Tab-separated table of C-alpha atoms in Angstrom:
chain	number	residue	atom	x	y	z
A	1	MET	CA	6.952	51.913	40.915
A	2	TYR	CA	7.955	50.606	37.543
A	3	PRO	CA	11.052	48.501	37.048
A	4	PRO	CA	14.039	50.406	35.755
A	5	PRO	CA	14.737	50.210	32.012
A	6	GLY	CA	16.405	47.001	30.950
A	7	TYR	CA	14.538	44.810	33.432
A	8	PRO	CA	11.536	42.798	32.268
A	9	ALA	CA	8.214	43.611	33.814
A	10	TYR	CA	6.590	40.794	35.736
A	11	PRO	CA	3.336	39.377	34.412
A	12	PRO	CA	0.230	40.279	36.396
A	13	TYR	CA	-0.852	38.105	39.287
A	14	GLY	CA	-2.658	34.981	38.166
A	15	TYR	CA	-1.239	35.024	34.640
A	16	VAL	CA	-0.732	31.502	33.325
A	17	PRO	CA	1.382	31.266	30.183
A	18	PRO	CA	-0.133	29.265	27.345
A	19	PRO	CA	1.166	25.690	27.081
A	20	SER	CA	3.877	24.975	24.559
A	21	GLY	CA	2.816	22.920	21.591
A	22	GLY	CA	6.210	21.336	20.925
A	23	THR	CA	5.261	17.747	21.712
A	24	ALA	CA	1.821	18.024	20.124
A	25	ILE	CA	3.100	19.549	16.902
A	26	MET	CA	5.882	16.968	16.700
A	27	ALA	CA	3.372	14.156	17.261
A	28	GLY	CA	1.086	15.601	14.580
A	29	VAL	CA	3.879	15.961	12.039
A	30	LEU	CA	5.226	12.465	12.761
A	31	ALA	CA	1.693	11.077	12.445
A	32	LEU	CA	1.253	12.784	9.074
A	33	LEU	CA	4.612	11.501	7.840
A	34	GLY	CA	3.911	8.008	9.167
A	35	GLY	CA	0.455	8.027	7.611
A	36	ALA	CA	1.785	9.133	4.233
A	37	TYR	CA	4.510	6.489	4.335
A	38	GLY	CA	2.051	3.826	5.503
A	39	GLY	CA	-0.380	4.737	2.738
A	40	PHE	CA	2.356	4.522	0.129
A	41	THR	CA	3.473	1.181	1.561
A	42	ALA	CA	-0.072	-0.200	1.593
A	43	ILE	CA	-0.746	0.825	-2.002
A	44	SER	CA	2.565	-0.530	-3.267
A	45	GLY	CA	2.050	-3.710	-1.208
A	46	PHE	CA	-1.354	-4.205	-2.816
A	47	PHE	CA	0.138	-3.913	-6.308
A	48	ALA	CA	2.993	-6.226	-5.353
A	49	LEU	CA	0.489	-8.824	-4.145
A	50	GLN	CA	-1.413	-8.565	-7.416
A	51	ARG	CA	1.826	-9.223	-9.280
A	52	LEU	CA	2.688	-12.107	-6.930
A	53	GLU	CA	-0.677	-13.741	-7.623
A	54	ASP	CA	-0.122	-13.447	-11.370
A	55	VAL	CA	3.346	-14.964	-11.112
A	56	ARG	CA	2.145	-17.834	-8.917
A	57	ARG	CA	-0.674	-18.623	-11.330
A	58	SER	CA	1.569	-18.489	-14.384
A	59	ILE	CA	4.183	-20.887	-13.007
A	60	GLY	CA	1.731	-23.015	-11.020
A	61	SER	CA	3.630	-22.527	-7.786
A	62	SER	CA	2.467	-24.196	-4.620
A	63	ALA	CA	4.876	-22.411	-2.302
A	64	THR	CA	4.519	-22.893	1.401
A	65	GLY	CA	4.425	-20.056	3.889
A	66	PRO	CA	1.986	-17.249	4.495
A	67	THR	CA	-1.112	-17.386	2.343
A	68	GLU	CA	-2.186	-14.555	0.110
A	69	THR	CA	-5.073	-13.893	2.483
A	70	GLU	CA	-2.609	-13.252	5.292
A	71	PHE	CA	-0.628	-10.891	3.083
A	72	TYR	CA	-3.808	-9.052	2.099
A	73	ALA	CA	-4.761	-8.766	5.774
A	74	VAL	CA	-1.382	-7.174	6.543
A	75	VAL	CA	-1.742	-4.743	3.630
A	76	ALA	CA	-5.315	-3.831	4.623
A	77	THR	CA	-4.247	-3.297	8.229
A	78	SER	CA	-1.405	-1.076	7.048
A	79	GLY	CA	-3.855	0.973	5.008
A	80	GLY	CA	-6.211	1.347	7.968
A	81	ILE	CA	-3.379	2.397	10.267
A	82	ALA	CA	-2.166	4.895	7.673
A	83	ALA	CA	-5.643	6.407	7.362
A	84	MET	CA	-5.944	6.677	11.152
A	85	LEU	CA	-2.537	8.359	11.395
A	86	LEU	CA	-3.354	10.864	8.646
A	87	LEU	CA	-6.724	11.749	10.153
A	88	GLY	CA	-5.289	11.825	13.676
A	89	GLY	CA	-2.421	14.095	12.610
A	90	ILE	CA	-4.787	16.534	10.939
A	91	LEU	CA	-7.137	16.579	13.934
A	92	LEU	CA	-4.292	16.958	16.423
A	93	LEU	CA	-2.842	19.928	14.564
A	94	ALA	CA	-6.380	21.387	14.604
A	95	ARG	CA	-6.329	20.926	18.414
A	96	LYS	CA	-9.045	18.279	18.544
A	97	GLY	CA	-8.909	15.663	21.269
A	98	ALA	CA	-9.989	12.898	18.899
A	99	GLY	CA	-6.717	13.365	17.018
A	100	ARG	CA	-4.738	12.353	20.090
A	101	THR	CA	-6.856	9.261	20.544
A	102	LEU	CA	-6.583	8.236	16.900
A	103	ILE	CA	-2.811	8.632	16.928
A	104	VAL	CA	-2.360	6.618	20.122
A	105	VAL	CA	-4.629	3.800	18.865
A	106	ALA	CA	-2.997	3.757	15.414
A	107	CYS	CA	0.497	3.692	16.893
A	108	THR	CA	-0.464	0.852	19.231
A	109	LEU	CA	-1.816	-1.110	16.266
A	110	ALA	CA	1.335	-0.349	14.271
A	111	VAL	CA	3.572	-1.701	17.036
A	112	ILE	CA	1.437	-4.845	17.314
A	113	GLN	CA	1.474	-5.254	13.534
A	114	GLY	CA	5.263	-4.930	13.510
A	115	PHE	CA	5.673	-7.831	15.912
A	116	VAL	CA	3.029	-9.934	14.134
A	117	SER	CA	4.747	-9.297	10.802
A	118	LEU	CA	8.029	-10.405	12.320
A	119	GLY	CA	6.355	-13.629	13.431
A	120	VAL	CA	4.922	-14.217	9.947
A	121	ILE	CA	8.338	-13.592	8.375
A	122	GLU	CA	9.979	-15.939	10.855
A	123	ASP	CA	7.377	-18.691	10.258
A	124	ALA	CA	7.960	-18.417	6.524
A	125	GLY	CA	11.666	-19.041	7.097
A	126	MET	CA	12.645	-15.716	5.549
A	127	LEU	CA	14.373	-14.399	8.647
A	128	SER	CA	18.105	-14.899	8.940
A	129	GLU	CA	20.551	-13.596	11.497
A	130	SER	CA	21.913	-10.939	9.163
A	131	SER	CA	18.529	-10.016	7.746
A	132	ALA	CA	17.319	-6.485	7.282
A	133	ALA	CA	14.110	-7.522	9.011
A	134	THR	CA	15.651	-6.664	12.371
A	135	VAL	CA	16.431	-3.124	11.232
A	136	GLY	CA	12.997	-2.842	9.634
A	137	LEU	CA	11.348	-4.026	12.829
A	138	ALA	CA	13.374	-1.586	14.918
A	139	LEU	CA	12.301	1.349	12.733
A	140	GLY	CA	8.792	0.004	12.242
A	141	VAL	CA	8.258	-0.212	15.985
A	142	SER	CA	10.298	2.698	17.358
A	143	LEU	CA	8.810	5.467	15.192
A	144	PRO	CA	5.157	4.621	15.959
A	145	LEU	CA	6.131	4.128	19.587
A	146	LEU	CA	7.722	7.592	19.709
A	147	THR	CA	4.739	9.166	17.937
A	148	GLY	CA	2.273	7.472	20.276
A	149	ILE	CA	4.194	8.570	23.366
A	150	LEU	CA	4.374	12.171	22.131
A	151	ALA	CA	0.623	12.144	21.501
A	152	ALA	CA	-0.143	10.609	24.903
A	153	VAL	CA	1.910	12.895	27.181
A	154	GLY	CA	0.209	15.484	29.334
A	155	SER	CA	1.712	18.508	27.603
A	156	THR	CA	-0.034	17.468	24.387
A	157	ALA	CA	-3.333	17.214	26.258
A	158	ARG	CA	-2.824	20.671	27.781
A	159	TRP	CA	-2.006	22.155	24.358
A	160	VAL	CA	-5.146	20.618	22.848
A	161	ALA	CA	-7.260	21.825	25.787
A	162	ALA	CA	-5.809	25.347	25.549
A	163	GLY	CA	-7.057	25.608	21.987
A	164	ARG	CA	-10.629	24.948	23.079
A	165	THR	CA	-10.792	27.442	25.920
A	166	PRO	CA	-12.011	30.932	25.085
A	167	ALA	CA	-9.759	33.912	25.585
A	168	ALA	CA	-9.764	35.339	29.070
A	169	PRO	CA	-11.729	38.553	29.587
A	170	PRO	CA	-9.637	41.705	29.857
A	171	MET	CA	-8.120	42.172	33.274
A	172	TYR	CA	-8.806	45.900	33.446
A	173	GLY	CA	-12.183	47.054	32.288
A	174	PRO	CA	-14.436	49.975	33.056
A	175	PRO	CA	-15.607	50.115	36.666
A	176	PRO	CA	-19.112	48.881	37.357
A	177	TYR	CA	-20.229	52.425	38.326
A	178	ALA	CA	-19.544	55.849	36.898
A	179	TYR	CA	-16.899	58.075	38.405
A	180	GLY	CA	-18.203	60.979	40.364
A	181	PRO	CA	-18.860	62.179	43.883
A	182	PRO	CA	-19.954	59.571	46.405
A	183	GLN	CA	-23.664	58.976	46.481
A	184	TYR	CA	-23.868	59.472	50.197
A	185	PRO	CA	-21.319	62.129	51.185
A	186	HIS	CA	-22.387	62.308	54.818
A	187	TYR	CA	-21.066	58.811	55.617
């Protein structure tokens, strides 16, 4: 008996709906945005350091604080994290498991780099109570943390795994034997 009109039909027994890709797609998009922003920041930071070197040489400054090597290390780390986020975002949206891993590792490194950068800024004496560094740290840590959590949750793993599984065979196919009279009618 079919359900009366206006009522939805129930799915067949054993039907499992495909997993939702909400968290995975959000993690991929946030990773792409974070990677693009990190790449822009790394490139502009590199040019700013070049300019800083020129200015220090021209005035003969012997300023104390973080060395240029430390600044270059931070810029290079930012560039590496940005590249990992971009590649991870692309791979995650293509439903590859390596994308999840890259995003989680890159976000972990970004959070660590945020706290290390805060320590470098504080050692240089550039951190004050009303500084924008606190807001920058909050954004610089919370967004990678959110992206990493979205990439690490189980629903993202199920969405990635669902993309790799082949489609199920049709539930109703032709019978394994031809229709007709029974082969042994006397039984």
